[in-house]
Short mmCIF file of C-alpha atoms and ligand atoms in Angstrom, two decimals:
data_model
loop_
_atom_site.label_atom_id
_atom_site.label_comp_id
_atom_site.label_asym_id
_atom_site.label_seq_id
_atom_site.Cartn_x
_atom_site.Cartn_y
_atom_site.Cartn_z
CA MET A 1100 1.50 21.59 194.00
CA LYS A 1101 2.74 24.76 192.25
CA VAL A 1102 2.37 24.72 188.49
CA LEU A 1103 3.89 26.97 185.81
CA VAL A 1104 2.30 27.15 182.35
CA VAL A 1105 4.47 28.60 179.59
CA GLY A 1106 2.69 30.58 176.85
CA GLY A 1107 -0.04 33.18 176.55
CA GLY A 1108 -2.62 32.17 173.95
CA GLY A 1109 -6.01 30.48 173.89
CA ARG A 1110 -4.35 27.07 174.20
CA GLU A 1111 -2.61 28.14 177.40
CA HIS A 1112 -5.84 29.60 178.81
CA ALA A 1113 -7.51 26.23 178.20
CA LEU A 1114 -4.58 24.45 179.89
CA VAL A 1115 -4.67 26.78 182.91
CA TRP A 1116 -8.49 26.43 183.12
CA LYS A 1117 -8.25 22.62 183.15
CA ILE A 1118 -5.29 22.59 185.57
CA SER A 1119 -7.21 24.91 187.94
CA GLN A 1120 -9.79 22.13 188.40
CA SER A 1121 -7.18 19.70 189.74
CA LYS A 1122 -7.37 18.79 193.41
CA SER A 1123 -3.59 18.62 193.71
CA VAL A 1124 -2.90 22.16 192.50
CA GLU A 1125 -2.64 24.99 195.01
CA LYS A 1126 -1.15 27.72 192.79
CA ILE A 1127 -0.78 28.33 189.05
CA PHE A 1128 1.63 30.76 187.40
CA CYS A 1129 1.55 31.56 183.69
CA ALA A 1130 4.30 33.23 181.63
CA PRO A 1131 3.47 35.52 179.90
CA GLY A 1132 -0.31 34.77 180.06
CA ASN A 1133 -3.07 37.17 179.01
CA ALA A 1134 -6.00 39.07 180.57
CA GLY A 1135 -8.24 35.98 180.78
CA ILE A 1136 -5.55 33.77 182.28
CA ALA A 1137 -4.89 36.52 184.87
CA GLU A 1138 -8.30 35.76 186.39
CA ILE A 1139 -7.27 32.23 187.41
CA ALA A 1140 -3.46 32.30 187.57
CA GLU A 1141 -0.67 34.64 188.57
CA ILE A 1142 0.85 36.27 185.52
CA VAL A 1143 4.63 36.25 185.18
CA PRO A 1144 6.05 38.78 182.70
CA ILE A 1145 8.56 36.46 181.03
CA LYS A 1146 8.42 35.63 177.34
CA SER A 1147 7.94 31.97 176.50
CA ASP A 1148 11.28 31.72 174.63
CA ASP A 1149 13.34 33.31 177.45
CA LEU A 1150 14.43 29.94 178.81
CA ASN A 1151 16.97 31.17 181.34
CA SER A 1152 14.53 33.58 182.99
CA LEU A 1153 11.87 30.85 183.10
CA LEU A 1154 14.34 28.47 184.73
CA LYS A 1155 15.36 31.09 187.30
CA PHE A 1156 11.69 31.74 188.10
CA ALA A 1157 10.86 28.03 188.42
CA LEU A 1158 13.81 27.40 190.74
CA GLU A 1159 13.14 30.47 192.90
CA HIS A 1160 9.43 29.71 193.24
CA LYS A 1161 9.96 25.96 193.75
CA ILE A 1162 7.66 25.06 190.86
CA ASP A 1163 6.63 21.39 191.09
CA LEU A 1164 5.47 21.01 187.50
CA THR A 1165 5.87 23.06 184.30
CA ILE A 1166 3.63 22.66 181.25
CA VAL A 1167 4.84 24.11 177.94
CA GLY A 1168 2.26 25.35 175.41
CA PRO A 1169 4.13 26.62 172.31
CA GLU A 1170 6.64 24.84 170.08
CA LEU A 1171 9.41 27.44 170.19
CA PRO A 1172 10.60 26.86 173.78
CA LEU A 1173 10.37 23.08 173.20
CA SER A 1174 12.49 23.32 170.06
CA LEU A 1175 14.98 25.51 171.96
CA GLY A 1176 15.37 22.79 174.59
CA ILE A 1177 13.37 24.01 177.60
CA VAL A 1178 12.68 20.43 178.70
CA ASP A 1179 16.37 19.48 178.59
CA LEU A 1180 17.25 22.63 180.57
CA PHE A 1181 14.59 22.14 183.26
CA GLU A 1182 15.31 18.40 183.62
CA SER A 1183 19.02 19.00 184.02
CA ASN A 1184 18.13 21.33 186.89
CA GLY A 1185 15.98 18.68 188.58
CA LEU A 1186 12.61 20.19 187.59
CA LYS A 1187 9.57 18.24 186.39
CA ILE A 1188 8.33 19.45 183.02
CA PHE A 1189 5.73 18.17 180.53
CA GLY A 1190 6.81 18.05 176.88
CA PRO A 1191 9.44 16.51 174.60
CA ARG A 1192 13.17 17.18 174.75
CA LYS A 1193 14.79 19.16 171.95
CA ASN A 1194 15.80 16.14 169.85
CA ALA A 1195 12.25 14.72 169.98
CA ALA A 1196 10.66 18.14 169.32
CA GLU A 1197 12.45 18.02 165.96
CA ILE A 1198 9.46 16.03 164.70
CA GLU A 1199 7.86 19.49 164.43
CA SER A 1200 10.84 21.83 164.12
CA SER A 1201 12.28 20.07 161.05
CA LYS A 1202 9.90 18.91 158.34
CA VAL A 1203 12.83 17.28 156.50
CA PHE A 1204 13.60 15.21 159.59
CA ALA A 1205 9.90 14.37 160.08
CA LYS A 1206 9.41 13.24 156.46
CA ASN A 1207 12.60 11.13 156.37
CA PHE A 1208 11.62 9.61 159.72
CA MET A 1209 8.13 8.71 158.41
CA LYS A 1210 9.63 7.13 155.31
CA LYS A 1211 12.08 5.06 157.38
CA TYR A 1212 9.33 3.73 159.64
CA GLY A 1213 6.65 3.25 156.96
CA ILE A 1214 4.28 5.84 158.44
CA PRO A 1215 1.71 6.87 155.80
CA THR A 1216 2.35 10.39 154.47
CA ALA A 1217 2.45 12.24 151.12
CA ASN A 1218 5.24 11.24 148.69
CA TYR A 1219 8.02 13.84 148.75
CA GLU A 1220 11.58 14.91 148.00
CA THR A 1221 13.77 17.27 150.03
CA PHE A 1222 16.10 19.98 148.70
CA THR A 1223 18.62 22.44 150.17
CA CYS A 1224 19.03 26.07 149.02
CA ASP A 1225 22.06 25.18 146.89
CA GLU A 1226 19.87 22.78 144.88
CA THR A 1227 17.54 25.33 143.26
CA GLU A 1228 17.86 23.91 139.74
CA LYS A 1229 17.39 20.36 140.97
CA ALA A 1230 14.24 21.40 142.85
CA LYS A 1231 12.85 23.18 139.77
CA LYS A 1232 13.57 20.16 137.55
CA PHE A 1233 11.73 17.97 140.04
CA ILE A 1234 8.74 20.32 139.92
CA LEU A 1235 8.60 20.14 136.12
CA GLY A 1236 8.00 16.39 136.45
CA LEU A 1237 5.03 16.77 138.86
CA SER A 1238 1.38 17.41 138.17
CA PRO A 1239 -0.13 20.26 140.25
CA PRO A 1240 -1.26 21.08 142.83
CA ILE A 1241 2.24 20.93 144.33
CA VAL A 1242 2.92 21.43 148.04
CA ILE A 1243 6.11 23.23 149.11
CA LYS A 1244 7.09 23.37 152.80
CA ALA A 1245 9.84 25.23 154.64
CA ASP A 1246 11.86 22.86 156.81
CA GLY A 1247 11.89 24.97 159.98
CA LEU A 1248 9.36 26.71 162.21
CA ALA A 1249 7.55 29.46 160.29
CA GLY A 1250 4.64 30.30 162.58
CA GLY A 1251 2.27 28.07 160.61
CA LYS A 1252 2.94 29.98 157.39
CA GLY A 1253 5.71 27.87 155.85
CA VAL A 1254 3.47 25.77 153.58
CA THR A 1255 2.48 26.89 150.06
CA ILE A 1256 -0.04 24.96 147.99
CA CYS A 1257 0.83 25.81 144.36
CA ARG A 1258 -2.03 25.45 141.88
CA ASN A 1259 0.24 25.33 138.82
CA THR A 1260 3.84 24.69 137.84
CA GLU A 1261 4.63 28.38 137.32
CA GLU A 1262 3.54 29.24 140.87
CA ALA A 1263 5.62 26.35 142.22
CA LEU A 1264 8.74 27.58 140.37
CA LYS A 1265 8.18 31.10 141.74
CA THR A 1266 7.69 29.70 145.23
CA ILE A 1267 11.11 28.02 145.05
CA ASP A 1268 12.64 31.46 144.38
CA LEU A 1269 10.70 33.01 147.27
CA TYR A 1270 12.02 30.38 149.70
CA PHE A 1271 15.58 29.99 148.34
CA SER A 1272 16.53 33.38 146.80
CA LYS A 1273 14.27 35.89 148.56
CA LYS A 1274 14.53 33.86 151.78
CA ILE A 1275 11.01 34.83 152.91
CA PHE A 1276 11.29 32.35 155.77
CA GLY A 1277 14.95 33.11 156.55
CA SER A 1278 16.95 30.09 157.67
CA ALA A 1279 13.71 28.09 158.24
CA GLY A 1280 13.37 27.95 154.42
CA GLU A 1281 16.94 26.96 153.59
CA LYS A 1282 15.75 23.39 153.24
CA ILE A 1283 12.39 22.48 151.76
CA VAL A 1284 10.08 19.54 151.29
CA ILE A 1285 8.21 19.28 147.99
CA GLU A 1286 5.33 16.87 148.29
CA GLU A 1287 2.29 15.42 146.64
CA PHE A 1288 -1.08 17.13 147.28
CA LEU A 1289 -3.42 14.98 149.37
CA GLU A 1290 -7.19 15.17 149.04
CA GLY A 1291 -9.61 14.51 151.87
CA GLU A 1292 -10.77 15.86 155.21
CA GLU A 1293 -8.25 17.14 157.74
CA ALA A 1294 -8.34 16.19 161.41
CA SER A 1295 -6.15 16.54 164.50
CA VAL A 1296 -5.51 13.77 167.00
CA PHE A 1297 -3.56 14.42 170.21
CA ALA A 1298 -1.68 11.48 171.70
CA ILE A 1299 -0.35 11.96 175.21
CA THR A 1300 2.64 9.70 175.56
CA ASP A 1301 5.24 8.66 178.11
CA GLY A 1302 7.57 7.66 175.29
CA ASP A 1303 6.43 4.02 175.29
CA ASP A 1304 2.62 4.02 175.42
CA PHE A 1305 -0.05 6.61 174.80
CA ILE A 1306 -3.64 7.67 175.20
CA THR A 1307 -5.61 9.72 172.65
CA LEU A 1308 -7.90 12.64 173.47
CA ALA A 1309 -11.09 13.46 171.53
CA PRO A 1310 -10.26 13.80 167.79
CA ALA A 1311 -10.87 17.36 166.59
CA GLN A 1312 -11.16 19.42 163.43
CA ASP A 1313 -9.50 22.79 163.02
CA TYR A 1314 -10.61 25.53 160.58
CA LYS A 1315 -7.36 26.97 159.23
CA ARG A 1316 -8.65 29.35 156.57
CA ALA A 1317 -9.73 32.90 157.43
CA LEU A 1318 -13.10 32.86 155.64
CA ASP A 1319 -16.22 30.69 155.49
CA ASN A 1320 -16.20 27.62 153.24
CA ASP A 1321 -12.44 27.31 153.73
CA GLU A 1322 -11.69 30.35 151.63
CA GLY A 1323 -9.17 33.12 152.24
CA LYS A 1324 -5.72 32.92 153.77
CA ASN A 1325 -4.30 30.33 156.12
CA THR A 1326 -4.40 31.39 159.77
CA GLY A 1327 -3.32 29.90 163.07
CA GLY A 1328 -6.87 28.47 163.28
CA MET A 1329 -10.27 30.22 163.27
CA GLY A 1330 -12.23 27.59 165.16
CA SER A 1331 -12.51 23.93 166.01
CA TYR A 1332 -14.88 21.26 167.18
CA ALA A 1333 -14.73 17.84 168.82
CA PRO A 1334 -15.19 14.93 168.73
CA THR A 1335 -15.17 14.86 164.97
CA PRO A 1336 -17.51 12.13 163.64
CA ILE A 1337 -15.25 11.96 160.58
CA ILE A 1338 -12.92 9.83 162.71
CA ASP A 1339 -14.95 6.75 163.64
CA GLU A 1340 -13.73 3.87 165.82
CA THR A 1341 -12.19 2.00 162.87
CA THR A 1342 -10.34 5.05 161.58
CA LEU A 1343 -9.08 5.88 165.07
CA GLU A 1344 -7.78 2.34 165.42
CA LYS A 1345 -5.92 2.71 162.10
CA ILE A 1346 -4.46 6.03 163.24
CA LYS A 1347 -3.26 4.40 166.45
CA THR A 1348 -1.71 1.31 164.87
CA GLN A 1349 -0.39 2.74 161.59
CA ILE A 1350 0.67 6.20 162.77
CA ILE A 1351 0.92 6.90 166.51
CA LYS A 1352 2.39 3.61 167.71
CA PRO A 1353 5.14 3.33 165.06
CA THR A 1354 5.99 7.03 165.53
CA ILE A 1355 6.48 6.69 169.27
CA GLN A 1356 8.44 3.45 168.88
CA GLY A 1357 10.48 4.86 165.99
CA LEU A 1358 11.42 7.99 167.92
CA LYS A 1359 12.50 5.85 170.88
CA ASN A 1360 14.51 3.67 168.51
CA GLU A 1361 16.27 6.78 167.15
CA GLY A 1362 17.29 7.84 170.68
CA ARG A 1363 14.66 10.61 170.61
CA LYS A 1364 12.12 9.26 173.10
CA PHE A 1365 9.07 11.52 172.85
CA LYS A 1366 7.19 12.45 176.02
CA GLY A 1367 4.37 14.96 175.97
CA CYS A 1368 1.62 15.68 173.47
CA LEU A 1369 2.20 14.32 169.97
CA TYR A 1370 -0.14 16.26 167.69
CA CYS A 1371 -0.98 14.33 164.54
CA GLY A 1372 -2.20 16.59 161.74
CA LEU A 1373 -3.90 14.14 159.40
CA MET A 1374 -5.52 13.97 155.99
CA LEU A 1375 -8.19 11.28 155.80
CA THR A 1376 -7.70 10.18 152.20
CA SER A 1377 -9.48 7.49 150.20
CA ASN A 1378 -6.35 5.39 150.87
CA GLY A 1379 -6.62 5.83 154.63
CA PRO A 1380 -5.27 8.40 157.10
CA LYS A 1381 -1.97 10.07 156.17
CA VAL A 1382 0.21 12.45 158.17
CA LEU A 1383 0.30 16.09 156.99
CA GLU A 1384 2.48 17.13 159.89
CA PHE A 1385 3.43 16.27 163.43
CA ASN A 1386 3.53 18.92 166.12
CA CYS A 1387 5.29 18.45 169.43
CA ARG A 1388 2.62 20.19 171.55
CA PHE A 1389 -1.10 20.81 171.95
CA GLY A 1390 -2.86 22.50 169.01
CA ASP A 1391 -4.51 25.89 169.08
CA PRO A 1392 -7.58 26.17 168.90
CA GLU A 1393 -8.16 22.39 169.15
CA THR A 1394 -7.12 22.38 172.82
CA GLN A 1395 -10.04 24.73 173.57
CA VAL A 1396 -12.49 21.97 172.51
CA VAL A 1397 -10.53 18.86 173.49
CA LEU A 1398 -9.75 19.68 177.14
CA PRO A 1399 -13.35 20.52 178.13
CA LEU A 1400 -14.24 16.99 177.00
CA LEU A 1401 -11.66 15.34 179.28
CA GLU A 1402 -13.44 14.14 182.41
CA ASP A 1403 -10.36 13.49 184.54
CA ASP A 1404 -7.72 15.42 186.47
CA ILE A 1405 -5.21 16.58 183.85
CA ILE A 1406 -2.35 16.67 186.36
CA ASP A 1407 -2.52 12.85 186.55
CA VAL A 1408 -2.19 12.74 182.76
CA PHE A 1409 0.86 15.05 182.79
CA LEU A 1410 2.55 13.13 185.61
CA LYS A 1411 2.01 9.77 183.90
CA SER A 1412 3.55 11.21 180.72
CA ILE A 1413 6.60 12.40 182.63
CA ASP A 1414 7.05 9.47 185.04
CA GLY A 1415 5.74 6.63 182.84
CA GLY A 1416 2.77 4.32 183.18
CA ILE A 1417 0.35 6.19 180.94
CA LYS A 1418 -1.15 2.89 179.81
CA ASP A 1419 -2.49 2.32 183.33
CA LEU A 1420 -4.31 5.64 183.36
CA ASN A 1421 -8.08 5.43 183.58
CA TYR A 1422 -9.47 8.35 181.70
CA THR A 1423 -12.82 9.22 180.18
CA VAL A 1424 -13.75 11.34 177.23
CA LYS A 1425 -17.12 12.96 178.07
CA LYS A 1426 -20.11 12.04 175.96
CA ALA A 1427 -20.62 15.59 174.72
CA THR A 1428 -19.81 17.93 171.85
CA SER A 1429 -17.76 21.11 171.89
CA VAL A 1430 -17.36 23.93 169.38
CA CYS A 1431 -14.94 26.87 169.55
CA VAL A 1432 -15.24 30.05 167.45
CA VAL A 1433 -12.22 32.35 167.32
CA LEU A 1434 -12.85 36.12 167.28
CA ALA A 1435 -10.09 37.86 165.35
CA SER A 1436 -8.85 41.44 164.93
CA ALA A 1437 -9.36 43.48 161.75
CA GLY A 1438 -6.62 42.56 159.27
CA TYR A 1439 -5.73 39.15 160.76
CA PRO A 1440 -3.98 36.99 159.49
CA ASP A 1441 -2.01 39.90 157.97
CA ASP A 1442 -1.11 43.03 159.97
CA TYR A 1443 -3.91 43.61 162.44
CA GLU A 1444 -5.30 46.34 164.64
CA VAL A 1445 -4.88 46.24 168.44
CA ASP A 1446 -5.95 48.18 171.56
CA LYS A 1447 -9.69 47.91 170.81
CA GLU A 1448 -11.95 47.65 173.85
CA ILE A 1449 -13.85 44.35 174.05
CA HIS A 1450 -17.51 44.57 175.12
CA GLY A 1451 -19.94 41.93 176.31
CA LEU A 1452 -17.55 39.56 178.09
CA ASP A 1453 -19.28 39.80 181.50
CA GLU A 1454 -22.64 38.81 180.07
CA VAL A 1455 -21.16 35.85 178.19
CA LYS A 1456 -19.26 34.68 181.27
CA GLU A 1457 -22.61 34.09 182.98
CA MET A 1458 -23.95 31.91 180.15
CA LYS A 1459 -24.38 28.21 180.82
CA ASP A 1460 -22.11 25.79 178.94
CA ILE A 1461 -19.98 28.62 177.54
CA ILE A 1462 -16.28 29.06 178.29
CA LEU A 1463 -14.23 32.05 177.16
CA PHE A 1464 -10.59 31.35 176.36
CA HIS A 1465 -8.62 34.55 175.88
CA ALA A 1466 -5.76 34.68 173.35
CA GLY A 1467 -4.62 38.22 172.43
CA THR A 1468 -6.05 40.31 175.29
CA LYS A 1469 -4.68 42.64 177.96
CA LYS A 1470 -6.19 44.57 180.84
CA VAL A 1471 -5.56 48.33 180.94
CA ASN A 1472 -7.26 50.59 183.53
CA GLY A 1473 -9.87 47.95 184.24
CA LYS A 1474 -10.78 47.51 180.55
CA ILE A 1475 -10.07 44.41 178.46
CA LEU A 1476 -8.36 45.41 175.19
CA THR A 1477 -7.32 43.43 172.11
CA SER A 1478 -3.59 42.77 171.84
CA GLY A 1479 -3.25 40.07 169.18
CA GLY A 1480 -4.58 38.71 165.90
CA ARG A 1481 -6.62 35.97 167.48
CA VAL A 1482 -8.35 37.66 170.40
CA ILE A 1483 -10.75 35.27 172.12
CA GLY A 1484 -12.06 31.76 171.57
CA VAL A 1485 -15.66 31.16 172.58
CA THR A 1486 -16.28 27.49 173.40
CA ALA A 1487 -19.71 25.91 173.89
CA ILE A 1488 -20.37 22.44 175.32
CA GLY A 1489 -23.48 20.48 174.35
CA GLY A 1490 -25.01 17.03 174.29
CA GLU A 1491 -23.54 13.94 172.65
CA ASN A 1492 -23.87 14.13 168.84
CA ASP A 1493 -25.86 17.37 169.18
CA PHE A 1494 -23.65 19.56 167.03
CA GLU A 1495 -26.70 21.49 165.91
CA GLY A 1496 -27.49 22.60 169.48
CA THR A 1497 -23.84 23.28 170.38
CA ILE A 1498 -23.31 25.40 167.25
CA LYS A 1499 -26.42 27.45 168.11
CA LYS A 1500 -25.15 27.93 171.67
CA VAL A 1501 -21.71 29.07 170.59
CA TYR A 1502 -23.01 31.63 168.09
CA SER A 1503 -25.56 33.02 170.55
CA ALA A 1504 -22.60 33.80 172.83
CA VAL A 1505 -20.38 35.10 170.01
CA GLU A 1506 -23.05 37.61 168.99
CA LYS A 1507 -22.91 39.26 172.41
CA ILE A 1508 -19.21 40.11 172.12
CA LYS A 1509 -18.09 43.19 170.23
CA PHE A 1510 -14.93 45.08 169.40
CA ASP A 1511 -13.99 47.32 166.48
CA GLY A 1512 -13.10 45.30 163.40
CA MET A 1513 -13.98 41.93 164.98
CA HIS A 1514 -14.38 39.10 162.48
CA TYR A 1515 -15.05 35.41 162.79
CA ARG A 1516 -16.17 32.45 160.74
CA LYS A 1517 -19.88 31.65 160.68
CA ASP A 1518 -19.53 28.00 159.66
CA ILE A 1519 -17.56 26.40 162.50
CA GLY A 1520 -18.85 22.89 163.20
CA LYS A 1521 -20.83 22.69 159.97
CA LYS A 1522 -18.58 19.95 158.62
CA ALA A 1523 -19.70 17.69 161.48
CA LEU A 1524 -23.35 18.45 160.72
CA ASN A 1525 -22.93 17.80 157.01
CA TYR A 1526 -21.10 14.56 157.69
CA LEU A 1527 -23.75 13.31 160.12
CA LYS A 1528 -26.55 14.31 157.73
CA ALA A 1529 -24.89 12.49 154.83
CA LYS A 1530 -24.56 9.40 157.04
CA ASN A 1531 -28.14 9.51 158.35
CA PRO A 1532 -30.12 11.31 155.62
CA LYS A 1533 -33.49 10.68 157.38
CA LYS A 1534 -32.58 12.66 160.53
P1 AMP B 591 1.25 21.73 157.73
O1 AMP B 591 1.83 22.89 158.47
O2 AMP B 591 2.27 20.81 157.13
O3 AMP B 591 0.15 21.01 158.46
O4 AMP B 591 0.46 22.40 156.52
C1 AMP B 591 -0.47 23.46 156.71
C2 AMP B 591 -1.72 23.17 155.94
O5 AMP B 591 -1.42 23.02 154.55
C3 AMP B 591 -2.40 21.86 156.33
O6 AMP B 591 -3.24 22.03 157.43
C4 AMP B 591 -3.15 21.52 155.07
O7 AMP B 591 -4.35 22.27 155.00
C5 AMP B 591 -2.23 22.00 153.99
N1 AMP B 591 -1.37 20.90 153.51
C6 AMP B 591 -0.13 20.58 153.97
N2 AMP B 591 0.37 19.52 153.31
C7 AMP B 591 -0.55 19.17 152.39
C8 AMP B 591 -0.63 18.14 151.40
N3 AMP B 591 0.38 17.30 151.19
N4 AMP B 591 -1.75 18.05 150.68
C9 AMP B 591 -2.77 18.92 150.85
N5 AMP B 591 -2.76 19.91 151.76
C10 AMP B 591 -1.67 20.04 152.53
N1 LIG B 592 -4.26 24.38 165.00
C1 LIG B 592 -3.00 24.23 164.36
C2 LIG B 592 -1.85 24.21 165.25
O1 LIG B 592 -1.95 24.32 166.46
O2 LIG B 592 -0.74 24.07 164.75
#
């Protein structure tokens, strides 16, 4: 089987890595890929939102299966385009991808189907005064979200009313998010721990992969700016069996059934971004694809052939799939460029990769890297994710392993968080104080 993976970040490297272990795969292409992916797949220089060129490539090379990493091509309708040309592709169609690409749609959908989420109101850019009046009646913190895709930056948590009023002007008058901010959601602030659960669905049934936690803030102790994600670990002990059952019955099942009911049958990976509140799990957001960097810890824990999972999502019958989540722990630390998440430096040579590659239980997932004259250089904000695998419940050992690998890698301006996985340790210690 010939497989095409669309995208070029750490998530796509993890997908290509897992796909390369499948017995049924003879060749993998990745567009546009990165320097790490180039070691296990053939790189295709097509951007992930250039749908027509991707289609042409897939038809010419007789691609048997395409896997889409990022949200943009999904929201532009890559699945609809490939399917109408007789190609097999993993992911939701455009109208189902709207669960991520329109927060207004997602919130109204959740309300209609009774899916637990923060209380909210929606406003359009010609309702500035109405939005401000609504804010005056709320007690901070107040959460303001752009409706459309904003590269993970469209959410502002306002600590006071004044900041919230200013934020309305930034979205509606200054148009900092362009057309993505022409509609907004204003919602209640939820307190609790965040977690990500991936459901792979055929539109009727689903399976869940290991629940993960993502570290979104740039600095230790969840300080600093929001980023695309500075690290992750799985399986998070914060989601126990009972909580997972609640997430399945109160959130995932009604979402999949509701989308089908709306004529937007969702196939692919439904990413549930959750807040575990004292009133139970609530949805912060849905994404229509795998998360980054959660994929870098979730896929190494999947025992089985991932191609079977993709095919069952596309063709149906996912409920009959026998799959196993390994009894292990995984932790991923993202190494970022100086300046990230703002403007960042690039073209810095990365040292130490060869030594780390030889380390046991360590996997390197490249994100923003390129190869020039035999050297690996930085080319993005998030550069590399270092993932370590360790024993069941042994987060202490796995964290040690990951940082011993991280310390061997160097490039100018490199920064990373030093506390990835600590939340799992703290949680387990609080639960079993004697250990
Ligand atoms: P989203 O893109 O909607 O997941 O939001 C990005 C981040 O903002 C989330 O990962 C949370 O950390 C935070 N966030 C979003 N909505 C809320 C909320 N209602 N209450 C508290 N934090 C939130
Ligand atoms: N890790 C957050 C995301 O993929 O959206």
